[in-house]
PDB file of C-alpha atoms in Angstrom:
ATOM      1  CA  UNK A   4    -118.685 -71.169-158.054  1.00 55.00           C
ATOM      2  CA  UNK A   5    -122.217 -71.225-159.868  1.00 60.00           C
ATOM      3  CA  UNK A   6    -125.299 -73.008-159.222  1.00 60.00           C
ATOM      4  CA  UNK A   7    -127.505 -74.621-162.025  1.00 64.00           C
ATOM      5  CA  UNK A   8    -130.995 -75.747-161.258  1.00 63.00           C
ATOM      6  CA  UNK A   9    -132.721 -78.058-163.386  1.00 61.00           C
ATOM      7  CA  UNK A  10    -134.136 -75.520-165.461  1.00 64.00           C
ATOM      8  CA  UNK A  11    -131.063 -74.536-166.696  1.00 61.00           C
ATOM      9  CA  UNK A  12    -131.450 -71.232-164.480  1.00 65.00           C
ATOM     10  CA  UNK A  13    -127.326 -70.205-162.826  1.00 61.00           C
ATOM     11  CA  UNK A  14    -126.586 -67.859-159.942  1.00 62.00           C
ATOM     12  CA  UNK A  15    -123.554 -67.296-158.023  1.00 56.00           C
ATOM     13  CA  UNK A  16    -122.689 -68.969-155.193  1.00 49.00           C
ATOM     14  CA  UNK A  17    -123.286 -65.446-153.209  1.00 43.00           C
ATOM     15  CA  UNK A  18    -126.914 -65.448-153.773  1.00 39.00           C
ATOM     16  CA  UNK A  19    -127.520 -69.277-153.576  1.00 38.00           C
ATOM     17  CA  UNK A  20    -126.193 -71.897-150.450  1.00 42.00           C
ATOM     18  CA  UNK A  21    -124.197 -74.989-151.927  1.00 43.00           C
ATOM     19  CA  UNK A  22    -124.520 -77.846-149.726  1.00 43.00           C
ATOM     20  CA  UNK A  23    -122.715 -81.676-150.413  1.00 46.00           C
ATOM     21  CA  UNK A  24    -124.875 -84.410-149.560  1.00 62.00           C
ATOM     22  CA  UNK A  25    -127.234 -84.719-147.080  1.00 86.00           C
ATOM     23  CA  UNK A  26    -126.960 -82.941-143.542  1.00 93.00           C
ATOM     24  CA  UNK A  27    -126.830 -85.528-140.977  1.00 96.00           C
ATOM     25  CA  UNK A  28    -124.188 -86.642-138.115  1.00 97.00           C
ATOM     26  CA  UNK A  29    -123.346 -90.023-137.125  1.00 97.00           C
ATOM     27  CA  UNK A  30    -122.374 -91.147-133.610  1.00 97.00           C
ATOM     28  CA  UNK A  31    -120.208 -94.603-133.285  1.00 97.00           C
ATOM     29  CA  UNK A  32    -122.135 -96.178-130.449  1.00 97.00           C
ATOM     30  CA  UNK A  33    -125.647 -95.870-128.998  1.00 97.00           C
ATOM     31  CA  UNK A  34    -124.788 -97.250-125.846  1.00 97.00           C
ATOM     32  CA  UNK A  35    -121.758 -97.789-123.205  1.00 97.00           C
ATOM     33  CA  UNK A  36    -121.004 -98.827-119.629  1.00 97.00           C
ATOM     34  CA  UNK A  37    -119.270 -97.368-117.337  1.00 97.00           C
ATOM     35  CA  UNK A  38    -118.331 -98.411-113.928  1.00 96.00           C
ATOM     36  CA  UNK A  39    -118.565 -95.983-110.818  1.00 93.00           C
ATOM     37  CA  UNK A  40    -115.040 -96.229-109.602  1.00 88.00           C
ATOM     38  CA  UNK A  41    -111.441 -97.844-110.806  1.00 87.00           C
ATOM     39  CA  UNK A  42    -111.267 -99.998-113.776  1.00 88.00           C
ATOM     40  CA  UNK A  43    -113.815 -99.142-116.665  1.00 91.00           C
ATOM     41  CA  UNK A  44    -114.753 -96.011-115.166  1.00 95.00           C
ATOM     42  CA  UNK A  45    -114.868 -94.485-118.472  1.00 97.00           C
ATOM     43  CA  UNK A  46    -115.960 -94.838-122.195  1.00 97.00           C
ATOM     44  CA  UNK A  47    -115.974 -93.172-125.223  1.00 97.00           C
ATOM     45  CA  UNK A  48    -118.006 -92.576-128.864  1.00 98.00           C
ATOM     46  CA  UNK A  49    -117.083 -90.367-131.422  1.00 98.00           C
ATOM     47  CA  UNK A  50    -119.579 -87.836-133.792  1.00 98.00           C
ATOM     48  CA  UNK A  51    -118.776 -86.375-137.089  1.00 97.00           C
ATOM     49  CA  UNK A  52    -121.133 -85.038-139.606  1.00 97.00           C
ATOM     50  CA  UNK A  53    -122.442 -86.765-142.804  1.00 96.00           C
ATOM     51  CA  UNK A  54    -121.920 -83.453-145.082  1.00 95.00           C
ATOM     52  CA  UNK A  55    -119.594 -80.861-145.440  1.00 96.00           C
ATOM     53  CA  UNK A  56    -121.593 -77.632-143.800  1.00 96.00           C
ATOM     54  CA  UNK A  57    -121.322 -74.290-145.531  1.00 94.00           C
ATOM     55  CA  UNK A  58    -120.855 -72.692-141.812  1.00 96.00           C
ATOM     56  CA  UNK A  59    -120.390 -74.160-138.718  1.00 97.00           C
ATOM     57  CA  UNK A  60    -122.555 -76.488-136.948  1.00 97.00           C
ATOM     58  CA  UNK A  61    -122.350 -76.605-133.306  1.00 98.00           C
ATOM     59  CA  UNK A  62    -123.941 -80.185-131.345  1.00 98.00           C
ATOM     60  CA  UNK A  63    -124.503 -79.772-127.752  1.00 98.00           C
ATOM     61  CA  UNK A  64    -123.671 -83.032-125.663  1.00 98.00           C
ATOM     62  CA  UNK A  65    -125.785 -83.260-122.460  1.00 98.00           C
ATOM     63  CA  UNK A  66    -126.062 -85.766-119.622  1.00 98.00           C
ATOM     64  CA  UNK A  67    -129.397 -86.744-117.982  1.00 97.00           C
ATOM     65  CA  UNK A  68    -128.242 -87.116-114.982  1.00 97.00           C
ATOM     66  CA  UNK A  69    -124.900 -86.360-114.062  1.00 96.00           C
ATOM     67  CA  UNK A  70    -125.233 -87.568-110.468  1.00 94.00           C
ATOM     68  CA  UNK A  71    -124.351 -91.253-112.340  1.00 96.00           C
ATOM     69  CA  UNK A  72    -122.649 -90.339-115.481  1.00 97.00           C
ATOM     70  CA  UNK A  73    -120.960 -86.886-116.923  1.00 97.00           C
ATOM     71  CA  UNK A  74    -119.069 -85.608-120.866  1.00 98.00           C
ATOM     72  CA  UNK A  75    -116.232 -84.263-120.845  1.00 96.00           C
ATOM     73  CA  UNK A  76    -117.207 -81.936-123.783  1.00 94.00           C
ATOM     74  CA  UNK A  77    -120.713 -79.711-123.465  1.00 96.00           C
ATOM     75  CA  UNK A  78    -120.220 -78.969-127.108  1.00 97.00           C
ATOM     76  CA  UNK A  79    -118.840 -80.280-130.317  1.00 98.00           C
ATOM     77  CA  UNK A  80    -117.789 -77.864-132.871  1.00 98.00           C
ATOM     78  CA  UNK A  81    -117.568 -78.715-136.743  1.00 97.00           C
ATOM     79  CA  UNK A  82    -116.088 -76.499-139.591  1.00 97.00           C
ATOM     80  CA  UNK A  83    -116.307 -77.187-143.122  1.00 94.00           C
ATOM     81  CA  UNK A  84    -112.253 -77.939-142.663  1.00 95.00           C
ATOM     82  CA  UNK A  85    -112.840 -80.374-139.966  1.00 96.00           C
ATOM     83  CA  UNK A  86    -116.470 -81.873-140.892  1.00 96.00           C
ATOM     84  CA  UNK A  87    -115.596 -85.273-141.774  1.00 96.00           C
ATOM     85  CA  UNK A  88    -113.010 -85.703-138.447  1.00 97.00           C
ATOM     86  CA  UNK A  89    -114.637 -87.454-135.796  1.00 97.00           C
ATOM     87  CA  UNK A  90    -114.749 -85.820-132.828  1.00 98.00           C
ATOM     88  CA  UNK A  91    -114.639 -88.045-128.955  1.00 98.00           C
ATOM     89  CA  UNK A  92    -116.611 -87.665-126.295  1.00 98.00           C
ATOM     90  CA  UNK A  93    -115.341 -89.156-122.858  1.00 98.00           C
ATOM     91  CA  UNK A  94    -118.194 -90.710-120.077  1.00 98.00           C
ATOM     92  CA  UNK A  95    -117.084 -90.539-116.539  1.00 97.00           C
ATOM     93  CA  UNK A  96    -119.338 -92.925-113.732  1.00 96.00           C
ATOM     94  CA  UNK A  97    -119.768 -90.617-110.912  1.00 96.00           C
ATOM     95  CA  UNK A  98    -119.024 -92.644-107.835  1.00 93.00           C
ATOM     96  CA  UNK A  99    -121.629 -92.455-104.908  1.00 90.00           C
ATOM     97  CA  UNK A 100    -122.510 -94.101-101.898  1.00 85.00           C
ATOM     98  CA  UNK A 101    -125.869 -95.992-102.685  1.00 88.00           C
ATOM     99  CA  UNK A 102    -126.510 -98.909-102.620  1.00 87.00           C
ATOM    100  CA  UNK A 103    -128.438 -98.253-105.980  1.00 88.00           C
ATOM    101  CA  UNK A 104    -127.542-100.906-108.207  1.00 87.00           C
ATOM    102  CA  UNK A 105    -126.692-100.434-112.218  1.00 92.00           C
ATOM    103  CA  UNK A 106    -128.287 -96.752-113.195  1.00 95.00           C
ATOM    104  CA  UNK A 107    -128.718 -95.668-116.964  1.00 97.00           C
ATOM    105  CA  UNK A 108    -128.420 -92.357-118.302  1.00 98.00           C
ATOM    106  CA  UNK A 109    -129.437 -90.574-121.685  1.00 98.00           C
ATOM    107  CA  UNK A 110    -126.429 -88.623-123.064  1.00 98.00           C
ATOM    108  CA  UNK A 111    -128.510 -86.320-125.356  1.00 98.00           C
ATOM    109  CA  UNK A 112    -126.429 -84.915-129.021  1.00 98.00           C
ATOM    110  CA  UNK A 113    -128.406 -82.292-130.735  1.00 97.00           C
ATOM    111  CA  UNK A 114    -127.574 -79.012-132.573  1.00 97.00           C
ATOM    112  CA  UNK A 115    -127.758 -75.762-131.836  1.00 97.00           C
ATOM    113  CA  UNK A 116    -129.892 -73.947-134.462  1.00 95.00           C
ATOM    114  CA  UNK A 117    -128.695 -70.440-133.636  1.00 95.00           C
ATOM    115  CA  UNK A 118    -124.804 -71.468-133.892  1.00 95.00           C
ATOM    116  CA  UNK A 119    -125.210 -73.919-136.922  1.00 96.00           C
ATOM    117  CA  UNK A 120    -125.716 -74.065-140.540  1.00 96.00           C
ATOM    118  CA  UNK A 121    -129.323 -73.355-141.238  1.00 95.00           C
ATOM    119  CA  UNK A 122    -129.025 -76.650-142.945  1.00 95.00           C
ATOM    120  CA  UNK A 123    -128.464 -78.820-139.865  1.00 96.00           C
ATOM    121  CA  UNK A 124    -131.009 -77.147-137.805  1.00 95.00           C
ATOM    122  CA  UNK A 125    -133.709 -79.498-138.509  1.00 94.00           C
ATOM    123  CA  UNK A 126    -131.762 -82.819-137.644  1.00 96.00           C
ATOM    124  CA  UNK A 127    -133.363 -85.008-134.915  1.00 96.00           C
ATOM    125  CA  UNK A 128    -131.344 -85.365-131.850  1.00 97.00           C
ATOM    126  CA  UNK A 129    -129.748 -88.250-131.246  1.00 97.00           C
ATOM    127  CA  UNK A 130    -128.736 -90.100-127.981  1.00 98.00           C
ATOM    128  CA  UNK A 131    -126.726 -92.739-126.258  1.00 98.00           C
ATOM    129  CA  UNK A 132    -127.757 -94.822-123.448  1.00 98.00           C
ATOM    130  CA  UNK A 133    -124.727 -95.305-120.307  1.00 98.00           C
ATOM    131  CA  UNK A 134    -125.531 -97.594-117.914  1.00 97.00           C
ATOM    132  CA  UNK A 135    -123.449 -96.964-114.751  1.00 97.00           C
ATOM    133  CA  UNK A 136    -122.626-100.170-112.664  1.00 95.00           C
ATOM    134  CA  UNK A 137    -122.747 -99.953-108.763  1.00 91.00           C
ATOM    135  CA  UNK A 138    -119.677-100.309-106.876  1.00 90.00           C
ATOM    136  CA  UNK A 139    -121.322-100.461-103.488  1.00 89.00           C
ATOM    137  CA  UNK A 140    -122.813-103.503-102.236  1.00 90.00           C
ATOM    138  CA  UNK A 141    -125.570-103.852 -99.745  1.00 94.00           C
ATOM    139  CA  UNK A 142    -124.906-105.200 -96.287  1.00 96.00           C
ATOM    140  CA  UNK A 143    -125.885-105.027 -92.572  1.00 97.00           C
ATOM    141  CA  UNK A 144    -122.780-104.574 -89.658  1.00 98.00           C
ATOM    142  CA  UNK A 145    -122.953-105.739 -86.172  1.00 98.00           C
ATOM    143  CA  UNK A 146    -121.204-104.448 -83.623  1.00 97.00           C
ATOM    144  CA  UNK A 147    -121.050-107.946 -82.270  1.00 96.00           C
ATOM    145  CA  UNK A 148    -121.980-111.696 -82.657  1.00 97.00           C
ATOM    146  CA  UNK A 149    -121.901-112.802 -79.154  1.00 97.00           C
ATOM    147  CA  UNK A 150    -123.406-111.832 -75.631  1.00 97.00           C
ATOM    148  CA  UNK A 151    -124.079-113.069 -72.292  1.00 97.00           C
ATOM    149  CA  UNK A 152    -126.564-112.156 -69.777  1.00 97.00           C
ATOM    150  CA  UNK A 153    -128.050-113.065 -66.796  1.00 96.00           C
ATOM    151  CA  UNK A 154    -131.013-114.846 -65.643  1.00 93.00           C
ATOM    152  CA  UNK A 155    -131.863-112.843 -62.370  1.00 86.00           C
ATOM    153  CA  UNK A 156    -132.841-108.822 -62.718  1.00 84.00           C
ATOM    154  CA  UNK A 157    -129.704-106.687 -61.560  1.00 82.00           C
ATOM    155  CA  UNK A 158    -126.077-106.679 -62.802  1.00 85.00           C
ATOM    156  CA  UNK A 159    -125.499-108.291 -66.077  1.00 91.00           C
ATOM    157  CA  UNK A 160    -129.007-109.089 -66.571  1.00 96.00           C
ATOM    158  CA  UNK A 161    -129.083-107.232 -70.428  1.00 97.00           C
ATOM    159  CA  UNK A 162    -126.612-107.004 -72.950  1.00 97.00           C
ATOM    160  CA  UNK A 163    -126.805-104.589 -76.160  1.00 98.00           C
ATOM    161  CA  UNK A 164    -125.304-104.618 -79.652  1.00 98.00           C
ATOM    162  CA  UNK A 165    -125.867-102.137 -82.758  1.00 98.00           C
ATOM    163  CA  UNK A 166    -127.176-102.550 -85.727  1.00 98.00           C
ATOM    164  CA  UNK A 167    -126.119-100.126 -89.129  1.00 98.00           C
ATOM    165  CA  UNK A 168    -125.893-100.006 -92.503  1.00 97.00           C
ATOM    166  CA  UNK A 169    -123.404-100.432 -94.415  1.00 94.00           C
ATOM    167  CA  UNK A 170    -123.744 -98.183 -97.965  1.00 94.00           C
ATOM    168  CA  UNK A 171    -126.810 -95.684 -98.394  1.00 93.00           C
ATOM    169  CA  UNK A 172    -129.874 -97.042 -99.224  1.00 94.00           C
ATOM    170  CA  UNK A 173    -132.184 -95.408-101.944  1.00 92.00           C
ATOM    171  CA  UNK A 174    -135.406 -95.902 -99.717  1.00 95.00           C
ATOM    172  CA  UNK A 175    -136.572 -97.316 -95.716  1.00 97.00           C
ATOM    173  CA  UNK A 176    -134.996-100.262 -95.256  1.00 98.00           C
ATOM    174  CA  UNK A 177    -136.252-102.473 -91.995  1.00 98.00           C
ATOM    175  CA  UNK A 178    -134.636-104.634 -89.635  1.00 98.00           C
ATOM    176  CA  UNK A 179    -136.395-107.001 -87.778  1.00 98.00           C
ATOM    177  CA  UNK A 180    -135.245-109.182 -84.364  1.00 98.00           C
ATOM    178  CA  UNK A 181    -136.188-112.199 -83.092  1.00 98.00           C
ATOM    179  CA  UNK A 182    -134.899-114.700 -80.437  1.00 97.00           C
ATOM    180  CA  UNK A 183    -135.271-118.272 -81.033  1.00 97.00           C
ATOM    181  CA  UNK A 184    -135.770-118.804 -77.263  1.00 97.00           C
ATOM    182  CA  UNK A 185    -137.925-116.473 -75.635  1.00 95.00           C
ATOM    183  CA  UNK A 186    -137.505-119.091 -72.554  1.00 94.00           C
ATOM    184  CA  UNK A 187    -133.767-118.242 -71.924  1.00 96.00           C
ATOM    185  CA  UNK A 188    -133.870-114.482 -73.194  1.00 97.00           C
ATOM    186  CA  UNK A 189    -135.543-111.296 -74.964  1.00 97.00           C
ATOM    187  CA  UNK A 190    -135.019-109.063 -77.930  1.00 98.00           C
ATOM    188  CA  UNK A 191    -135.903-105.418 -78.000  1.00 98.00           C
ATOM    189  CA  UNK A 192    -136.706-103.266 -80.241  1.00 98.00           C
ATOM    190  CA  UNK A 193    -138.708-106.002 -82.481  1.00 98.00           C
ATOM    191  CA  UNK A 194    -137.595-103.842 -85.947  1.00 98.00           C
ATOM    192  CA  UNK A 195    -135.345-101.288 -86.524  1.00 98.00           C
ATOM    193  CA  UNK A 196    -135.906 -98.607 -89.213  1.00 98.00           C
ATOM    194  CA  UNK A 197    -132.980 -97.134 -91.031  1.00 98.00           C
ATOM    195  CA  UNK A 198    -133.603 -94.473 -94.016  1.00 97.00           C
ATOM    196  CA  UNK A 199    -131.450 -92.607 -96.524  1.00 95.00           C
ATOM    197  CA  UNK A 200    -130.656 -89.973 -93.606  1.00 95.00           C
ATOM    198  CA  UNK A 201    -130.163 -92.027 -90.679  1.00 97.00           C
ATOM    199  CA  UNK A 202    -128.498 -94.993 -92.648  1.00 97.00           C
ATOM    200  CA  UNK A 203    -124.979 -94.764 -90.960  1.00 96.00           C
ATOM    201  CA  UNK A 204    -125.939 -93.939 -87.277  1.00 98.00           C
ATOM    202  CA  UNK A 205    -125.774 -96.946 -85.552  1.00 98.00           C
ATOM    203  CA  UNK A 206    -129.148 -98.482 -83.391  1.00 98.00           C
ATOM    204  CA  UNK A 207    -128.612-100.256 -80.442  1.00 98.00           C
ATOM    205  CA  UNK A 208    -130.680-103.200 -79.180  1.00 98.00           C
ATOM    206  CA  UNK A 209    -130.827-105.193 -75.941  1.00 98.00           C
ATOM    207  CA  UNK A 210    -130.874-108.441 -75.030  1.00 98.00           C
ATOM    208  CA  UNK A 211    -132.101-109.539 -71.788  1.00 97.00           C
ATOM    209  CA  UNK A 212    -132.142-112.350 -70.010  1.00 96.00           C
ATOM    210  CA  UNK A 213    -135.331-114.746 -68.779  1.00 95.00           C
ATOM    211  CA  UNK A 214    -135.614-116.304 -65.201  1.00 93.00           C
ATOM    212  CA  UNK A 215    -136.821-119.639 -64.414  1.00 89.00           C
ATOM    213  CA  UNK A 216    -136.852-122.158 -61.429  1.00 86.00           C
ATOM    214  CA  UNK A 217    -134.744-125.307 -63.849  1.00 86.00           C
ATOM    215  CA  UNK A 218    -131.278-125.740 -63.125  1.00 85.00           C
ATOM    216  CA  UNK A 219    -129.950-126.362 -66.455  1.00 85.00           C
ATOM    217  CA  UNK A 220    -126.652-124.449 -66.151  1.00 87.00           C
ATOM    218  CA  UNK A 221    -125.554-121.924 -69.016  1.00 92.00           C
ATOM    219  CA  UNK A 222    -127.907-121.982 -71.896  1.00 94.00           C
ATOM    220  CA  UNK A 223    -127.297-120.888 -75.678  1.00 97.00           C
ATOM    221  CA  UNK A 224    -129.495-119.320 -77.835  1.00 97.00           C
ATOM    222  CA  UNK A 225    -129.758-116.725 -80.667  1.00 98.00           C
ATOM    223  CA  UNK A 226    -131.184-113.467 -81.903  1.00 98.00           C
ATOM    224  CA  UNK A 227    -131.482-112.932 -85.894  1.00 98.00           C
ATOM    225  CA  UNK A 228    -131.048-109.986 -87.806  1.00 98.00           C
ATOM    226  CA  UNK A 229    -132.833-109.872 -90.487  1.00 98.00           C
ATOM    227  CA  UNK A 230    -134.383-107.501 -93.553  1.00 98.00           C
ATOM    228  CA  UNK A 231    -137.748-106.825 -93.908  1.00 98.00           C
ATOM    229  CA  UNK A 232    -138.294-107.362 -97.819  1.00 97.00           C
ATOM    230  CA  UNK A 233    -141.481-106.610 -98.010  1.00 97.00           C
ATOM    231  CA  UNK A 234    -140.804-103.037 -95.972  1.00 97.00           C
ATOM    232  CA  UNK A 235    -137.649-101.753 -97.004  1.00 97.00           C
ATOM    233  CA  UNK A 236    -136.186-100.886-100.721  1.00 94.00           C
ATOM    234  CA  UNK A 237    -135.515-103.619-102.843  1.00 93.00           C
ATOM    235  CA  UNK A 238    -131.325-103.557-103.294  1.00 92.00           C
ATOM    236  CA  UNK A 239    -131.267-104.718 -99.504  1.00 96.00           C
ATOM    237  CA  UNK A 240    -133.599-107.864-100.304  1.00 95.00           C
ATOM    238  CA  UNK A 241    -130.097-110.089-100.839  1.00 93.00           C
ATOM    239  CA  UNK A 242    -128.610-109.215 -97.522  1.00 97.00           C
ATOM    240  CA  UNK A 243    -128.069-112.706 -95.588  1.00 97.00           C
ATOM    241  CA  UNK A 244    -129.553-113.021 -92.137  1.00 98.00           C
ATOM    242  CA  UNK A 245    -126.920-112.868 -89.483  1.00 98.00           C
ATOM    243  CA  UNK A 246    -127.228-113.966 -85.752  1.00 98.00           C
ATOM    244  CA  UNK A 247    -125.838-113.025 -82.332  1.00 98.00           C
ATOM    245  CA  UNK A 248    -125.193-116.361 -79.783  1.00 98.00           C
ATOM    246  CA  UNK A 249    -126.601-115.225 -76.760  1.00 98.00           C
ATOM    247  CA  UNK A 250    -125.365-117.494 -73.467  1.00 97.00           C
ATOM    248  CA  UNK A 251    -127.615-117.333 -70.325  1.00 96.00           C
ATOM    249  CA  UNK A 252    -126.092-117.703 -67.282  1.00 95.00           C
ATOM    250  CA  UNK A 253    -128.015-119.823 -64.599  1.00 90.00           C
ATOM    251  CA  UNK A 254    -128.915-118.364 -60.991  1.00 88.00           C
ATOM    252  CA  UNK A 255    -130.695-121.399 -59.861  1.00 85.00           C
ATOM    253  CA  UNK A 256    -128.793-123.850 -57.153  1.00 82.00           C
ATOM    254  CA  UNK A 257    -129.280-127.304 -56.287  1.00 86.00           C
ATOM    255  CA  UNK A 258    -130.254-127.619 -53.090  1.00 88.00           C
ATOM    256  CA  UNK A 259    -133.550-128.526 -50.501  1.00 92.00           C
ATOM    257  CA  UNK A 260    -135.121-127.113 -47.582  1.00 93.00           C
ATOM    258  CA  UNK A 261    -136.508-128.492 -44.600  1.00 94.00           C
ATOM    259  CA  UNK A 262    -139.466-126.048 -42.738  1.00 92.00           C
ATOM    260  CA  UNK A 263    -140.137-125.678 -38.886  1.00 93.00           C
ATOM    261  CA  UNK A 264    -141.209-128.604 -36.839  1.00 91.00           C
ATOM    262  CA  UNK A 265    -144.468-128.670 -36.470  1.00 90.00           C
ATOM    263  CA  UNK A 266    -145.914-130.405 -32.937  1.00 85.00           C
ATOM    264  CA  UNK A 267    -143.957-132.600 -30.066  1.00 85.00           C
ATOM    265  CA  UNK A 268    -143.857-136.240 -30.430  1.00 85.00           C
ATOM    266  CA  UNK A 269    -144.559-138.922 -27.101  1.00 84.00           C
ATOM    267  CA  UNK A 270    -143.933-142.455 -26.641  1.00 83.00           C
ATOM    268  CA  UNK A 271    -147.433-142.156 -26.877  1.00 78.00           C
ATOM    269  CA  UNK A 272    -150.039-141.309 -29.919  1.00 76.00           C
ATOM    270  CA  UNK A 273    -148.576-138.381 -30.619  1.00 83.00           C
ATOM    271  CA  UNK A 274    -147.029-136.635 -34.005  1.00 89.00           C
ATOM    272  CA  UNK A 275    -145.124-133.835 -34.957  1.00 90.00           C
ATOM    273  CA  UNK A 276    -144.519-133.043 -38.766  1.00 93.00           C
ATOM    274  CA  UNK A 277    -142.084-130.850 -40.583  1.00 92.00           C
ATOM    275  CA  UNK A 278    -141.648-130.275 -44.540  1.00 95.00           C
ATOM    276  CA  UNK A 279    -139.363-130.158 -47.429  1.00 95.00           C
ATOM    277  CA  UNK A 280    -138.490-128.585 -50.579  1.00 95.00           C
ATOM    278  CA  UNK A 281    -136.471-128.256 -53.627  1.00 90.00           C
ATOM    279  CA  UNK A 282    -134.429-125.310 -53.744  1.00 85.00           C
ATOM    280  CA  UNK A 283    -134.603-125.087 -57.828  1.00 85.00           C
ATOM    281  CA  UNK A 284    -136.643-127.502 -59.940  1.00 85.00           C
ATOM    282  CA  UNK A 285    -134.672-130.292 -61.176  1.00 84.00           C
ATOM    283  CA  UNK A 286    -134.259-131.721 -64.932  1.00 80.00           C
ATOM    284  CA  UNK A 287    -135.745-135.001 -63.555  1.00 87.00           C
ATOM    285  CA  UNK A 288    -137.081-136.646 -60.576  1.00 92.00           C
ATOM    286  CA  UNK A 289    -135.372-136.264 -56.743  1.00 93.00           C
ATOM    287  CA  UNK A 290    -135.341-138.575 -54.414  1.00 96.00           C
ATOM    288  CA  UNK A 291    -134.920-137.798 -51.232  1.00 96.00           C
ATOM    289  CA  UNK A 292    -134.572-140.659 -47.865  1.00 95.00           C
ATOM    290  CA  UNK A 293    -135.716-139.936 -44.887  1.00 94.00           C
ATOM    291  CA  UNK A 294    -134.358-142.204 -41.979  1.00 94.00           C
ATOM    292  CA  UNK A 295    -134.505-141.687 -37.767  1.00 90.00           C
ATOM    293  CA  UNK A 296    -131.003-141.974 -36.186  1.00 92.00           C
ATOM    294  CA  UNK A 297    -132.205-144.210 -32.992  1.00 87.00           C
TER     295      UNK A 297
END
């Protein structure tokens, strides 16, 4: 084989490099999506190059960051046999346990100058974007949605339930508690503060009950769970508030008291008194009558 250059001038093909067309490469897609787990968990583009090569030409495929996506091929080889076969590459999601949301990574093509045809080694690399969809959905567990205390201090007075996460966050996120009845019975801690480390060890919180002086049998009321949006990372924003009933038993009895007799009474002038008093204060007025037997 000879080359001729426009002046007319020929050398052999020894002495000279013969190149068809124009080095280049050509991948199929510039983006894909994968999901982390099951169905769709993979996808696939091909390369091949524009040009037959006079030697080899050697295209590294890279992932930038395989902790959401990974190739299945760290290099591509061509030959001037095989030049104009398209080659596959395989994405795989990489499954994980935050609570992350869709992720996208840079797969990165580009050759390798010392293992390629001098006349590929200037080519621009070339990329494809993955996004990786999430397969782990944000949520807060309970260990319970009920509870009953007590109003008097003693046995049965608090009750506890945990609080934990149920994926791995990517930042704080914060819990707070309230109880819609601070009359009937208490919430403590106020907030609870889980992080990527702690995220799955469970937090307890207790609920105790208030006493008062009203006979008003077994009240109802709540405590809600709730996430902090403005404190804790943003794919735990969504998470529903949830609430725990809490019942309140009553320690108060109906009943009254009368006190000592106070003085000795005469057919004369003279009085003696004595008093009386609700055992428990009542929901509405009591009226009690107060008659002599003879």
């Amino acid at each position: 084989i000879y080359v001729i250059d426009q002046a007319g001038n020929v050398s052999s093909a020894s002495t000279a490099a013969l190149t068809v067309g124009n080095a280049g490469f050509t991948k199929s897609e510039t983006a894909v999506t994968v999901t982390e787990a099951g169905a769709g968990n993979t996808a696939t583009f091909t390369v091949v190059l524009d040009s037959r090569p006079d030697s080899d030409v050697v295209i590294s495929v890279t992932s930038g960051d395989e902790g959401e996506a990974t190739v299945d091929a760290a290099e591509l080889t061509f030959t001037n046999g095989n030049w104009n076969s398209a080659q596959t590459v395989t994405v795989t999601g990489v499954d994980d346990a935050l609570a992350d949301g869709s992720q996208s990574t840079t797969i990165t093509m580009s050759v390798k100058d010392a293992s390629s045809d001098n006349n590929f080694d200037a080519l621009a690399d070339q990329t494809v974007t993955v996004t990786t969809t999430d397969d782990d959905t944000a949520a807060v567990t309970l260990s319970g949605t009920t509870a009953t205390v007590t109003e008097a201090a003693g046995a049965g007075n608090t009750a506890t339930f945990t609080v934990v996460l149920a994926v791995q966050p990517v930042g704080n996120v914060v819990i707070d508690l309230s109880a819609n009845d601070g009359t009937e019975a208490t919430v403590a801690p106020a907030s609870l503060t889980f992080t990527e480390g702690d995220w799955n060890t469970p937090q307890t919180v207790t609920v105790t009950g208030v006493d008062d002086n009203i006979i008003d049998g077994s009240i109802n009321s709540s405590i809600t769970v709730s996430v902090n949006t403005g404190s804790s990372e943003d794919n735990y924003d969504g998470v529903a508030n949830q609430t725990v009933t809490v019942t309140t038993t009553d320690n108060d009895t109906a009943a009254f008291t009368l006190g000592a007799i106070s003085g000795t009474v005469s057919e004369g002038a003279a009085t003696a008194t004595f008093t009386v008093v609700l055992g428990a204060q009542p929901d509405s007025d009591v009226v009690i009558s107060v008659t002599s037997g003879d």
